[in-house]
C-alpha positions in Angstrom: 113.5 116.7 73.5 114.2 119.3 70.8 116.7 118.3 68.1 119.6 120.6 67.2 119.5 122.3 63.7 121.7 120.6 61.2 124.0 123.6 61.1 124.7 123.3 64.8 124.7 119.5 65.1 127.1 118.0 67.6 129.0 114.8 66.9 127.4 111.8 68.7 130.7 110.9 70.3 131.0 114.4 71.9 127.4 114.2 73.1 128.0 110.9 74.8 131.2 112.2 76.4 129.5 115.3 77.8 126.3 113.6 79.0 126.8 111.0 81.7 124.4 108.1 81.2 123.6 109.1 77.6 125.1 105.9 76.2 123.0 103.8 78.5 119.9 105.8 77.5 120.6 105.3 73.9 121.0 101.5 74.3 117.8 101.2 76.4 115.0 103.0 74.7 111.9 103.8 76.8 109.4 101.0 77.1 106.2 101.2 75.1 102.7 99.8 75.9 101.4 96.5 74.5 98.2 94.4 74.4 97.9 91.0 76.1 96.5 88.8 73.3 96.4 85.4 75.1 92.6 84.5 75.4 93.4 82.5 78.6 94.4 85.8 80.3 91.0 87.4 81.0 91.7 88.9 84.4 95.3 90.1 84.5 95.6 91.2 88.0 99.3 91.7 88.6 102.5 92.6 86.6 106.2 92.0 87.3 109.0 92.9 84.9 111.5 90.1 84.3 115.1 90.9 85.0 116.6 88.1 83.0 114.3 88.1 80.0 114.2 91.6 78.5 110.8 92.9 77.6 109.0 90.0 79.3 106.3 90.6 82.0 104.9 88.0 84.4 101.1 88.1 85.0 98.3 85.9 86.3 94.5 85.8 86.4 92.5 87.1 89.3 90.6 83.9 90.2 89.1 80.7 88.9 92.1 79.9 86.7 94.3 77.5 88.7 97.9 77.6 89.8 99.2 79.4 86.6 101.6 82.2 86.0 102.1 83.6 82.5 105.1 85.3 80.8 104.1 87.8 78.1 106.5 89.2 75.5 105.8 93.0 75.3 107.1 93.0 71.7 104.3 90.9 70.5 101.8 90.7 73.3 102.0 86.9 73.1 102.5 84.4 75.9 105.9 82.8 75.8 105.5 80.6 78.9 102.8 79.3 81.2 104.0 78.0 84.5 102.1 75.5 86.6 102.9 75.8 90.3 103.1 72.6 92.3 103.6 72.1 96.0 100.8 74.6 96.9 97.1 74.3 97.7 94.3 75.5 95.4 94.6 79.2 94.8 91.7 81.2 96.1 92.0 84.9 95.0 95.4 85.7 93.4 95.9 89.4 93.2 99.5 90.4 92.8 103.0 89.3 91.7 106.4 90.8 92.5 110.0 89.9 91.8 112.4 89.9 94.8 116.2 90.6 94.9 116.7 86.8 95.2 115.5 86.3 91.7 112.3 84.7 93.0 108.8 85.5 92.0 106.3 86.1 94.8 102.6 85.5 94.0 100.1 87.1 96.4 96.9 84.9 97.0 95.8 87.8 99.2 92.4 88.8 97.9 89.3 88.3 100.0 86.0 88.6 98.1 84.2 88.3 101.4 85.6 91.6 102.5 88.1 90.4 105.1 86.6 87.3 106.7 89.3 84.7 105.9 91.6 84.3 108.9 94.6 83.7 106.6 95.9 84.2 103.1 98.9 82.9 101.2 102.0 83.9 99.3 103.7 81.5 96.9 107.3 81.8 95.9 109.4 80.2 93.2 112.6 80.9 91.2 112.2 82.8 87.9 113.0 80.3 85.2 116.2 81.0 83.2 114.5 79.6 80.1 111.0 80.4 78.9 108.5 77.8 77.9 105.5 75.9 79.4 106.7 74.0 82.4 105.9 72.9 86.0 107.7 74.6 88.8 107.9 73.8 92.5 106.8 76.6 94.7 106.9 77.4 98.5 103.7 78.3 100.2 103.6 80.8 103.1 100.6 81.4 105.4 99.9 85.1 106.1 97.9 86.8 108.9 97.5 90.4 109.9 98.2 91.6 113.4 94.9 93.6 113.4 92.7 91.0 111.9 91.7 89.8 108.4 92.0 92.2 105.4 91.1 92.3 101.8 94.2 93.2 99.8 95.3 93.4 96.1 98.8 94.8 96.3 102.0 92.8 97.2 105.4 94.4 96.9 108.8 92.9 97.5 111.6 95.5 98.3 114.3 95.0 95.7 117.1 95.6 98.2 116.0 94.2 101.6 113.7 91.4 100.2 111.1 92.3 102.7 107.5 91.7 101.6 104.7 94.4 102.0 101.0 94.1 101.4 98.6 97.1 101.0 95.0 96.4 102.1 92.0 97.7 100.1 89.2 99.6 101.6 86.7 102.2 100.5 87.9 104.5 103.3 91.6 103.9 102.7 93.8 101.0 103.5 96.9 100.1 105.4 100.5 99.2 104.4 101.5 96.0 106.1 105.1 94.9 106.7 106.0 91.2 106.8 108.7 89.6 108.9 112.3 90.0 107.9 112.2 86.6 106.3 109.1 84.6 105.4 108.8 81.2 107.1 107.1 78.2 105.6 106.5 76.9 109.2 103.6 78.5 111.0 102.0 81.9 110.2 103.8 85.0 109.0 102.3 88.0 110.8 102.1 91.3 108.8 101.9 94.5 110.9 100.4 97.8 109.8 103.1 100.5 109.4 101.4 103.2 107.4 98.1 104.5 106.1 97.5 104.4 102.3 94.6 105.2 99.9 92.4 102.8 98.0 95.0 100.5 96.4 94.7 97.8 93.7 98.4 97.3 93.2 101.9 98.7 93.9 105.5 98.4 93.0 108.9 99.5 94.2 111.4 101.2 91.9 114.3 98.9 91.0 116.6 100.9 93.3 114.2 100.7 96.2 113.9 104.4 96.7 110.3 104.9 95.5 107.0 103.1 96.0 104.2 103.6 93.5 100.6 102.7 94.6 97.7 102.7 92.2 93.9 102.5 92.5 91.1 102.5 90.0 91.4 106.2 89.3 94.7 107.5 90.7 98.3 106.6 91.4 101.0 108.2 93.6 104.7 107.7 94.0 106.2 108.0 97.5 109.8 108.4 98.6 110.8 105.3 100.5 113.0 105.8 103.5 113.8 103.6 106.6 111.1 101.1 105.6 108.3 103.6 105.3 106.7 105.8 102.6 107.4 109.5 103.1 105.0 112.5 102.8 102.0 112.8 100.6 103.7 111.4 97.5 103.7 112.8 93.9 100.7 112.2 91.7 101.3 110.1 88.6 99.2 110.6 85.5 97.9 107.0 85.5 95.7 106.0 82.6 92.0 105.4 82.8 91.6 101.6 82.5 88.3 100.7 84.1 89.2 97.6 86.1 92.7 99.0 86.8 94.5 96.2 88.6 98.3 96.3 88.2 101.5 98.3 88.0 105.2 97.6 87.8 108.4 99.4 87.0 110.6 98.5 84.0 114.0 97.1 85.0 115.7 100.4 84.3 113.3 102.3 86.5 112.4 104.8 83.8 108.9 103.6 83.1 105.8 102.5 84.9 103.7 99.9 83.3 99.9 100.0 84.1 97.7 97.0 83.4 94.0 96.1 83.8 91.7 93.1 83.7 89.7 92.0 80.7 90.2 90.2 77.4 92.9 91.7 75.2 93.8 94.1 78.0 96.2 97.0 77.3 99.3 97.6 79.3 100.1 101.3 79.2 103.6 102.8 79.6 104.0 106.0 81.6 107.3 107.7 82.2 108.2 107.3 85.9 108.1 110.5 87.8 105.6 113.0 89.2 102.6 113.9 87.1 104.1 112.1 84.1 102.1 111.8 80.9 101.4 108.4 79.4 103.5 107.4 76.3 100.9 105.1 74.9 98.9 106.4 71.8 96.0 104.1 72.6 95.6 105.6 76.0 92.5 107.6 76.9 93.6 110.3 79.4 91.7 110.6 82.7 91.0 113.9 84.3 93.5 114.8 87.0 92.1 114.1 90.4 93.4 114.3 93.9 94.8 111.1 95.2 95.1 109.5 98.6 97.8 110.4 101.1 99.5 108.6 104.0 99.2 109.3 107.7 99.9 112.8 108.8 98.3 114.5 105.8 94.7 115.5 104.8 93.2 112.0 104.8 93.0 108.8 102.9 91.1 110.4 100.0 92.1 114.1 100.5 94.6 116.3 98.9 97.8 117.3 100.7 98.0 120.8 102.0 98.8 123.3 99.3 98.3 120.8 96.5 95.1 120.4 94.4 93.2 122.3 97.1 91.0 124.4 94.7 89.3 121.4 93.0 89.4 119.0 95.9 85.6 118.9 96.6 84.6 118.3 93.0 87.5 115.9 92.5 86.7 113.9 95.6 83.1 113.5 94.6 84.1 112.3 91.1 86.6 110.0 92.7 84.1 108.6 95.1 81.4 108.1 92.5 83.8 106.4 90.0 85.2 104.1 92.7 81.7 103.2 93.8 80.7 102.3 90.3 83.7 100.1 89.7 83.2 98.4 93.1 79.6 97.7 92.5 80.3 96.3 89.1 83.0 94.0 90.4 80.8 92.8 93.3 78.0 92.0 90.8 80.4 90.1 88.6 81.7 88.1 91.6 78.2 87.2 92.6 77.2 86.2 89.1 80.2 83.9 88.9 80.1 82.5 92.4 
């Protein structure tokens, strides 16, 4: 935003009177990126912004860590709480975390390193603590199955208005968006049904008002309008940062910023203004070339560009996207095998 010359400066009170929402914007500056410094967090695979602890983000490791969830202060990058979940079994492949309108955190133990062979996965739910600090918390455990058979998934999103839980499966040829029952039940199995086609997804997040859904992969991210329980159209490309093992995304509580995270020791969380083709606001960010992203059903295809958008460079971009995705996938599989 350009500043007015001193000779034409307008009193701040007049500016606030003329611009609705200006006072709120002045009180809530845009979020900035941060580095997770806790050496215990080596595979941050999900992010959820706290609504009761300003500037705090909940995260967890991918696997082989135990029933732990961490609260990280974005002002310092330090862990301010480690929660130990009780009342659940042994976590298998925790991939996502999301905060629901009920003030409860939902943890998705939904990964499947065997490429969709487990006949069920789990979701854990517990109340976000009002006070931060290391503690043990009781969690509910929900068994999840898919109507069309086992899936590998890394994205779990809770709608901030309806409280409905969604899971996006992960597949080289594109995945599916699955809708859970209206309310999860701790008795029996919760069947998730496919409601839309989505691209390769490693995480996703709803905007705080529930009108947008952002999905990210290793190389791209797109934001879709959300209407009647479904994503609409081809979505708008978001200038997501290049992060290698890109695993997480969440909105800030004011909905103005997307926070993108990745696995690895001392991993960087990058702030990107929410909106189509937005540029990252993190000085440590290495920008990635713009590439076509995936699109939902009714458009050019899971890895194609929507009609009239990015059409000129689609072939080259698609090849780059496929090659990059393949390299990341092969690397991750080798890492899994080495540590299995």
